[in-house]
Amino acid sequence: MQIFEWIKIVITISVIILCSIITIVSVLWIASCIVICMIYFMYIPKQQRYTLVMIIPLVITIAVMQLLTGLMNAQLDFVIISITAFKIVCITIIIIGSRFFIGSDGFKAFINILPHSLKLFFLIFIRILYTLLKLNRMIVFQIQSRIDLKTRDKYYIPKYYSIAFFSNQFYALAHYRNGILSRTISTIPNLIIHNKHSINEYISIGVIIILLIVNCIYQGL
């Protein structure tokens, strides 16, 4: 059944809304956002948590822009700046963690409801994304190992590899499409969902649902 996967998708959308467009800032809301972020953070593999560093320059940039705008308008409000920074941190953690919280089964459940053309597009897109994250990263490392980065040779990587990379990706589009269509009869079959869930997933979802309900009651929604 795909119900559990859709529950995770709906919950992720709901917590993003909770952390982004909430109007009443309270201790309950702040505590709820922190707990939710901790849950999503725990789903991020340890070797990929370094991606959260990207939050720092984003927060600093927006805070500086708000600071300059406030100074020019003589309406400087550090509370608003702090709340905005807090929301950015929460939303970024949730978005990055949602990839692992929802998982491949959740994405399969989403693809299964799409019409034929969109389903084909997403399958090709995921295949290309996999190539981007896996194969091409290994190729770049191999090129770097053969080039002295202290010389002008380091510019060969963007000069030659980038051109070849985009050419190969466009060339591969037709092969991905034909490969998928050759395995279908009249339509693309639904992707198989394994429905393997741990006790931690049930606990996480239960905690998040409780926090969402409590905040909705507090906000008067």
PDB file of C-alpha atoms in Angstrom:
ATOM      1  CA  MET A   1       0.000   0.000   0.000  1.00  0.00           C
ATOM      2  CA  GLN A   2       1.103   3.538  -0.771  1.00  0.00           C
ATOM      3  CA  ILE A   3      -0.847   5.223   2.035  1.00  0.00           C
ATOM      4  CA  PHE A   4       2.148   5.380   4.382  1.00  0.00           C
ATOM      5  CA  GLU A   5       4.305   6.945   1.676  1.00  0.00           C
ATOM      6  CA  TRP A   6       1.690   9.598   0.983  1.00  0.00           C
ATOM      7  CA  ILE A   7       1.402  10.325   4.685  1.00  0.00           C
ATOM      8  CA  LYS A   8       5.115  11.173   4.721  1.00  0.00           C
ATOM      9  CA  ILE A   9       4.721  13.409   1.662  1.00  0.00           C
ATOM     10  CA  VAL A  10       1.751  15.287   3.158  1.00  0.00           C
ATOM     11  CA  ILE A  11       3.539  15.626   6.498  1.00  0.00           C
ATOM     12  CA  THR A  12       6.622  17.091   4.815  1.00  0.00           C
ATOM     13  CA  ILE A  13       4.528  19.670   2.965  1.00  0.00           C
ATOM     14  CA  SER A  14       2.686  20.504   6.188  1.00  0.00           C
ATOM     15  CA  VAL A  15       5.834  21.072   8.255  1.00  0.00           C
ATOM     16  CA  ILE A  16       7.290  23.307   5.544  1.00  0.00           C
ATOM     17  CA  ILE A  17       4.114  25.393   5.726  1.00  0.00           C
ATOM     18  CA  LEU A  18       4.281  25.385   9.525  1.00  0.00           C
ATOM     19  CA  CYS A  19       7.878  26.634   9.580  1.00  0.00           C
ATOM     20  CA  SER A  20       7.531  29.161   6.767  1.00  0.00           C
ATOM     21  CA  ILE A  21       4.203  31.002   6.757  1.00  0.00           C
ATOM     22  CA  ILE A  22       3.136  30.795  10.392  1.00  0.00           C
ATOM     23  CA  THR A  23       1.858  34.150  11.647  1.00  0.00           C
ATOM     24  CA  ILE A  24       1.930  33.747  15.422  1.00  0.00           C
ATOM     25  CA  VAL A  25       5.454  33.270  16.751  1.00  0.00           C
ATOM     26  CA  SER A  26       5.409  31.551  20.116  1.00  0.00           C
ATOM     27  CA  VAL A  27       7.543  29.334  22.320  1.00  0.00           C
ATOM     28  CA  LEU A  28       5.395  26.388  21.202  1.00  0.00           C
ATOM     29  CA  TRP A  29       6.053  27.152  17.520  1.00  0.00           C
ATOM     30  CA  ILE A  30       9.811  27.580  18.064  1.00  0.00           C
ATOM     31  CA  ALA A  31      10.051  24.372  20.083  1.00  0.00           C
ATOM     32  CA  SER A  32       7.984  22.471  17.500  1.00  0.00           C
ATOM     33  CA  CYS A  33      10.185  23.662  14.638  1.00  0.00           C
ATOM     34  CA  ILE A  34      13.336  22.664  16.515  1.00  0.00           C
ATOM     35  CA  VAL A  35      11.983  19.171  17.257  1.00  0.00           C
ATOM     36  CA  ILE A  36      10.843  18.698  13.645  1.00  0.00           C
ATOM     37  CA  CYS A  37      14.218  19.856  12.323  1.00  0.00           C
ATOM     38  CA  MET A  38      15.987  17.427  14.639  1.00  0.00           C
ATOM     39  CA  ILE A  39      13.833  14.592  13.288  1.00  0.00           C
ATOM     40  CA  TYR A  40      14.595  15.438   9.666  1.00  0.00           C
ATOM     41  CA  PHE A  41      18.252  16.011  10.515  1.00  0.00           C
ATOM     42  CA  MET A  42      18.547  12.489  11.927  1.00  0.00           C
ATOM     43  CA  TYR A  43      17.387  11.062   8.599  1.00  0.00           C
ATOM     44  CA  ILE A  44      20.263  12.726   6.736  1.00  0.00           C
ATOM     45  CA  PRO A  45      23.213  10.293   6.433  1.00  0.00           C
ATOM     46  CA  LYS A  46      26.250  11.421   8.409  1.00  0.00           C
ATOM     47  CA  GLN A  47      28.447  11.604   5.319  1.00  0.00           C
ATOM     48  CA  GLN A  48      26.003  14.049   3.678  1.00  0.00           C
ATOM     49  CA  ARG A  49      25.326  16.373   6.590  1.00  0.00           C
ATOM     50  CA  TYR A  50      28.102  18.651   5.354  1.00  0.00           C
ATOM     51  CA  THR A  51      25.579  20.007   2.829  1.00  0.00           C
ATOM     52  CA  LEU A  52      23.962  21.920   5.686  1.00  0.00           C
ATOM     53  CA  VAL A  53      26.933  24.306   5.578  1.00  0.00           C
ATOM     54  CA  MET A  54      25.171  25.975   2.646  1.00  0.00           C
ATOM     55  CA  ILE A  55      22.705  27.434   5.146  1.00  0.00           C
ATOM     56  CA  ILE A  56      25.334  29.778   6.631  1.00  0.00           C
ATOM     57  CA  PRO A  57      25.992  32.030   3.594  1.00  0.00           C
ATOM     58  CA  LEU A  58      22.272  32.028   2.741  1.00  0.00           C
ATOM     59  CA  VAL A  59      21.278  33.168   6.236  1.00  0.00           C
ATOM     60  CA  ILE A  60      24.033  35.792   6.386  1.00  0.00           C
ATOM     61  CA  THR A  61      23.128  37.199   2.958  1.00  0.00           C
ATOM     62  CA  ILE A  62      19.425  37.578   3.718  1.00  0.00           C
ATOM     63  CA  ALA A  63      20.132  38.962   7.202  1.00  0.00           C
ATOM     64  CA  VAL A  64      22.474  41.599   5.757  1.00  0.00           C
ATOM     65  CA  MET A  65      19.892  42.561   3.133  1.00  0.00           C
ATOM     66  CA  GLN A  66      17.209  42.919   5.809  1.00  0.00           C
ATOM     67  CA  LEU A  67      19.607  44.917   7.958  1.00  0.00           C
ATOM     68  CA  LEU A  68      20.441  47.331   5.127  1.00  0.00           C
ATOM     69  CA  THR A  69      16.766  47.678   4.189  1.00  0.00           C
ATOM     70  CA  GLY A  70      15.863  48.428   7.797  1.00  0.00           C
ATOM     71  CA  LEU A  71      18.601  51.033   8.095  1.00  0.00           C
ATOM     72  CA  MET A  72      17.515  52.786   4.907  1.00  0.00           C
ATOM     73  CA  ASN A  73      13.873  52.840   5.995  1.00  0.00           C
ATOM     74  CA  ALA A  74      14.692  53.610   9.632  1.00  0.00           C
ATOM     75  CA  GLN A  75      12.673  50.549  10.649  1.00  0.00           C
ATOM     76  CA  LEU A  76      15.320  48.199  11.958  1.00  0.00           C
ATOM     77  CA  ASP A  77      13.797  45.184  13.703  1.00  0.00           C
ATOM     78  CA  PHE A  78      16.201  42.525  14.964  1.00  0.00           C
ATOM     79  CA  VAL A  79      13.307  40.275  15.968  1.00  0.00           C
ATOM     80  CA  ILE A  80      12.106  39.972  12.378  1.00  0.00           C
ATOM     81  CA  ILE A  81      15.662  39.350  11.168  1.00  0.00           C
ATOM     82  CA  SER A  82      16.118  36.606  13.771  1.00  0.00           C
ATOM     83  CA  ILE A  83      12.777  34.969  12.927  1.00  0.00           C
ATOM     84  CA  THR A  84      13.578  35.022   9.206  1.00  0.00           C
ATOM     85  CA  ALA A  85      16.984  33.438   9.822  1.00  0.00           C
ATOM     86  CA  PHE A  86      15.353  30.786  12.009  1.00  0.00           C
ATOM     87  CA  LYS A  87      12.784  29.977   9.318  1.00  0.00           C
ATOM     88  CA  ILE A  88      15.478  29.669   6.649  1.00  0.00           C
ATOM     89  CA  VAL A  89      17.481  27.244   8.772  1.00  0.00           C
ATOM     90  CA  CYS A  90      14.410  25.131   9.547  1.00  0.00           C
ATOM     91  CA  ILE A  91      13.124  24.993   5.985  1.00  0.00           C
ATOM     92  CA  THR A  92      16.547  24.126   4.570  1.00  0.00           C
ATOM     93  CA  ILE A  93      17.043  21.267   7.037  1.00  0.00           C
ATOM     94  CA  ILE A  94      13.562  19.940   6.304  1.00  0.00           C
ATOM     95  CA  ILE A  95      14.009  20.128   2.531  1.00  0.00           C
ATOM     96  CA  ILE A  96      17.378  18.368   2.630  1.00  0.00           C
ATOM     97  CA  GLY A  97      16.153  15.793   5.137  1.00  0.00           C
ATOM     98  CA  SER A  98      12.885  15.175   3.261  1.00  0.00           C
ATOM     99  CA  ARG A  99      14.802  13.404   0.521  1.00  0.00           C
ATOM    100  CA  PHE A 100      15.727  10.693   3.013  1.00  0.00           C
ATOM    101  CA  PHE A 101      12.568  10.946   5.150  1.00  0.00           C
ATOM    102  CA  ILE A 102      10.272  10.350   2.178  1.00  0.00           C
ATOM    103  CA  GLY A 103      12.748   7.970   0.558  1.00  0.00           C
ATOM    104  CA  SER A 104      12.680   6.313  -2.834  1.00  0.00           C
ATOM    105  CA  ASP A 105       9.369   4.585  -2.073  1.00  0.00           C
ATOM    106  CA  GLY A 106       7.702   7.937  -1.464  1.00  0.00           C
ATOM    107  CA  PHE A 107       8.992   9.250  -4.755  1.00  0.00           C
ATOM    108  CA  LYS A 108       7.754   6.087  -6.476  1.00  0.00           C
ATOM    109  CA  ALA A 109       4.307   6.607  -4.959  1.00  0.00           C
ATOM    110  CA  PHE A 110       4.301  10.142  -6.380  1.00  0.00           C
ATOM    111  CA  ILE A 111       5.385   8.966  -9.839  1.00  0.00           C
ATOM    112  CA  ASN A 112       2.753   6.214  -9.918  1.00  0.00           C
ATOM    113  CA  ILE A 113      -0.132   8.713  -9.921  1.00  0.00           C
ATOM    114  CA  LEU A 114       1.264  10.740 -12.820  1.00  0.00           C
ATOM    115  CA  PRO A 115       0.042  10.364 -16.403  1.00  0.00           C
ATOM    116  CA  HIS A 116       2.130   8.457 -18.932  1.00  0.00           C
ATOM    117  CA  SER A 117       4.112  11.422 -20.324  1.00  0.00           C
ATOM    118  CA  LEU A 118       4.983  12.916 -16.928  1.00  0.00           C
ATOM    119  CA  LYS A 119       5.899   9.516 -15.535  1.00  0.00           C
ATOM    120  CA  LEU A 120       8.299   8.998 -18.435  1.00  0.00           C
ATOM    121  CA  PHE A 121       9.793  12.471 -17.885  1.00  0.00           C
ATOM    122  CA  PHE A 122      10.453  11.857 -14.177  1.00  0.00           C
ATOM    123  CA  LEU A 123      12.011   8.458 -14.820  1.00  0.00           C
ATOM    124  CA  ILE A 124      14.406   9.998 -17.328  1.00  0.00           C
ATOM    125  CA  PHE A 125      15.079  12.916 -14.991  1.00  0.00           C
ATOM    126  CA  ILE A 126      15.970  10.591 -12.107  1.00  0.00           C
ATOM    127  CA  ARG A 127      18.242   8.568 -14.357  1.00  0.00           C
ATOM    128  CA  ILE A 128      20.101  11.702 -15.414  1.00  0.00           C
ATOM    129  CA  LEU A 129      20.281  12.931 -11.815  1.00  0.00           C
ATOM    130  CA  TYR A 130      21.788   9.607 -10.770  1.00  0.00           C
ATOM    131  CA  THR A 131      24.421  10.020 -13.473  1.00  0.00           C
ATOM    132  CA  LEU A 132      25.144  13.544 -12.281  1.00  0.00           C
ATOM    133  CA  LEU A 133      25.646  12.501  -8.678  1.00  0.00           C
ATOM    134  CA  LYS A 134      27.503   9.232  -9.216  1.00  0.00           C
ATOM    135  CA  LEU A 135      29.202   8.656 -12.519  1.00  0.00           C
ATOM    136  CA  ASN A 136      30.311  12.188 -13.349  1.00  0.00           C
ATOM    137  CA  ARG A 137      31.655  12.852  -9.856  1.00  0.00           C
ATOM    138  CA  MET A 138      33.928   9.839 -10.229  1.00  0.00           C
ATOM    139  CA  ILE A 139      35.090  11.067 -13.634  1.00  0.00           C
ATOM    140  CA  VAL A 140      35.952  14.500 -12.217  1.00  0.00           C
ATOM    141  CA  PHE A 141      37.979  12.878  -9.431  1.00  0.00           C
ATOM    142  CA  GLN A 142      39.854  10.792 -11.996  1.00  0.00           C
ATOM    143  CA  ILE A 143      40.641  13.857 -14.079  1.00  0.00           C
ATOM    144  CA  GLN A 144      41.808  15.775 -11.017  1.00  0.00           C
ATOM    145  CA  SER A 145      44.112  12.913 -10.055  1.00  0.00           C
ATOM    146  CA  ARG A 146      45.827  13.204 -13.427  1.00  0.00           C
ATOM    147  CA  ILE A 147      46.126  16.984 -13.536  1.00  0.00           C
ATOM    148  CA  ASP A 148      48.435  19.185 -11.543  1.00  0.00           C
ATOM    149  CA  LEU A 149      46.100  21.751 -10.008  1.00  0.00           C
ATOM    150  CA  LYS A 150      49.020  24.121  -9.383  1.00  0.00           C
ATOM    151  CA  THR A 151      49.454  24.676 -13.117  1.00  0.00           C
ATOM    152  CA  ARG A 152      47.265  25.970 -15.911  1.00  0.00           C
ATOM    153  CA  ASP A 153      46.250  22.387 -16.609  1.00  0.00           C
ATOM    154  CA  LYS A 154      43.512  22.707 -13.997  1.00  0.00           C
ATOM    155  CA  TYR A 155      41.489  24.747 -16.500  1.00  0.00           C
ATOM    156  CA  TYR A 156      41.232  21.701 -18.755  1.00  0.00           C
ATOM    157  CA  ILE A 157      38.534  20.287 -16.495  1.00  0.00           C
ATOM    158  CA  PRO A 158      35.864  22.969 -17.145  1.00  0.00           C
ATOM    159  CA  LYS A 159      37.092  23.571 -20.690  1.00  0.00           C
ATOM    160  CA  TYR A 160      36.858  20.041 -22.022  1.00  0.00           C
ATOM    161  CA  TYR A 161      34.910  18.008 -19.526  1.00  0.00           C
ATOM    162  CA  SER A 162      31.904  20.360 -19.262  1.00  0.00           C
ATOM    163  CA  ILE A 163      31.391  20.356 -23.040  1.00  0.00           C
ATOM    164  CA  ALA A 164      31.668  16.583 -23.241  1.00  0.00           C
ATOM    165  CA  PHE A 165      29.435  16.202 -20.200  1.00  0.00           C
ATOM    166  CA  PHE A 166      26.493  18.173 -21.626  1.00  0.00           C
ATOM    167  CA  SER A 167      26.886  16.544 -25.021  1.00  0.00           C
ATOM    168  CA  ASN A 168      26.738  13.092 -23.472  1.00  0.00           C
ATOM    169  CA  GLN A 169      23.671  13.960 -21.381  1.00  0.00           C
ATOM    170  CA  PHE A 170      21.690  15.227 -24.367  1.00  0.00           C
ATOM    171  CA  TYR A 171      22.796  12.221 -26.385  1.00  0.00           C
ATOM    172  CA  ALA A 172      21.713   9.897 -23.580  1.00  0.00           C
ATOM    173  CA  LEU A 173      18.181  11.336 -23.368  1.00  0.00           C
ATOM    174  CA  ALA A 174      16.980   9.407 -26.393  1.00  0.00           C
ATOM    175  CA  HIS A 175      18.577   6.199 -25.132  1.00  0.00           C
ATOM    176  CA  TYR A 176      16.914   6.517 -21.722  1.00  0.00           C
ATOM    177  CA  ARG A 177      13.548   7.152 -23.344  1.00  0.00           C
ATOM    178  CA  ASN A 178      13.846   4.297 -25.824  1.00  0.00           C
ATOM    179  CA  GLY A 179      15.108   1.973 -23.099  1.00  0.00           C
ATOM    180  CA  ILE A 180      12.047   2.639 -20.948  1.00  0.00           C
ATOM    181  CA  LEU A 181       9.557   2.465 -23.805  1.00  0.00           C
ATOM    182  CA  SER A 182      11.055  -0.787 -25.090  1.00  0.00           C
ATOM    183  CA  ARG A 183      10.136  -2.416 -21.773  1.00  0.00           C
ATOM    184  CA  THR A 184       6.506  -1.319 -21.885  1.00  0.00           C
ATOM    185  CA  ILE A 185       3.517  -2.557 -23.866  1.00  0.00           C
ATOM    186  CA  SER A 186       0.867   0.141 -23.801  1.00  0.00           C
ATOM    187  CA  THR A 187       1.786   2.147 -20.725  1.00  0.00           C
ATOM    188  CA  ILE A 188       4.528   2.435 -18.151  1.00  0.00           C
ATOM    189  CA  PRO A 189       3.813   0.041 -15.250  1.00  0.00           C
ATOM    190  CA  ASN A 190       3.669   1.323 -11.689  1.00  0.00           C
ATOM    191  CA  LEU A 191       6.932   1.291  -9.798  1.00  0.00           C
ATOM    192  CA  ILE A 192       7.268  -1.348  -7.106  1.00  0.00           C
ATOM    193  CA  ILE A 193       7.073  -0.074  -3.511  1.00  0.00           C
ATOM    194  CA  HIS A 194       8.696  -2.327  -0.934  1.00  0.00           C
ATOM    195  CA  ASN A 195       6.732  -1.035   2.094  1.00  0.00           C
ATOM    196  CA  LYS A 196       9.533  -1.698   4.563  1.00  0.00           C
ATOM    197  CA  HIS A 197       9.300   0.678   7.497  1.00  0.00           C
ATOM    198  CA  SER A 198      11.133   0.808  10.800  1.00  0.00           C
ATOM    199  CA  ILE A 199       9.746   1.609  14.225  1.00  0.00           C
ATOM    200  CA  ASN A 200      11.665   4.901  14.113  1.00  0.00           C
ATOM    201  CA  GLU A 201       9.608   6.012  11.114  1.00  0.00           C
ATOM    202  CA  TYR A 202       6.346   5.355  12.937  1.00  0.00           C
ATOM    203  CA  ILE A 203       7.591   7.234  16.012  1.00  0.00           C
ATOM    204  CA  SER A 204       8.829  10.176  13.913  1.00  0.00           C
ATOM    205  CA  ILE A 205       5.559  10.460  12.030  1.00  0.00           C
ATOM    206  CA  GLY A 206       3.557  10.202  15.238  1.00  0.00           C
ATOM    207  CA  VAL A 207       5.558  12.981  16.931  1.00  0.00           C
ATOM    208  CA  ILE A 208       5.296  15.262  13.894  1.00  0.00           C
ATOM    209  CA  ILE A 209       1.533  14.719  13.576  1.00  0.00           C
ATOM    210  CA  ILE A 210       1.047  15.569  17.258  1.00  0.00           C
ATOM    211  CA  LEU A 211       3.091  18.757  16.878  1.00  0.00           C
ATOM    212  CA  LEU A 212       1.122  19.754  13.779  1.00  0.00           C
ATOM    213  CA  ILE A 213      -2.213  19.219  15.519  1.00  0.00           C
ATOM    214  CA  VAL A 214      -1.132  21.124  18.641  1.00  0.00           C
ATOM    215  CA  ASN A 215       0.117  24.064  16.586  1.00  0.00           C
ATOM    216  CA  CYS A 216      -3.050  24.108  14.462  1.00  0.00           C
ATOM    217  CA  ILE A 217      -5.167  24.257  17.632  1.00  0.00           C
ATOM    218  CA  TYR A 218      -2.948  27.000  19.078  1.00  0.00           C
ATOM    219  CA  GLN A 219      -3.096  29.007  15.856  1.00  0.00           C
ATOM    220  CA  GLY A 220      -6.861  28.603  15.755  1.00  0.00           C
ATOM    221  CA  LEU A 221      -6.828  26.910  12.351  1.00  0.00           C
TER     222      LEU A 221
END
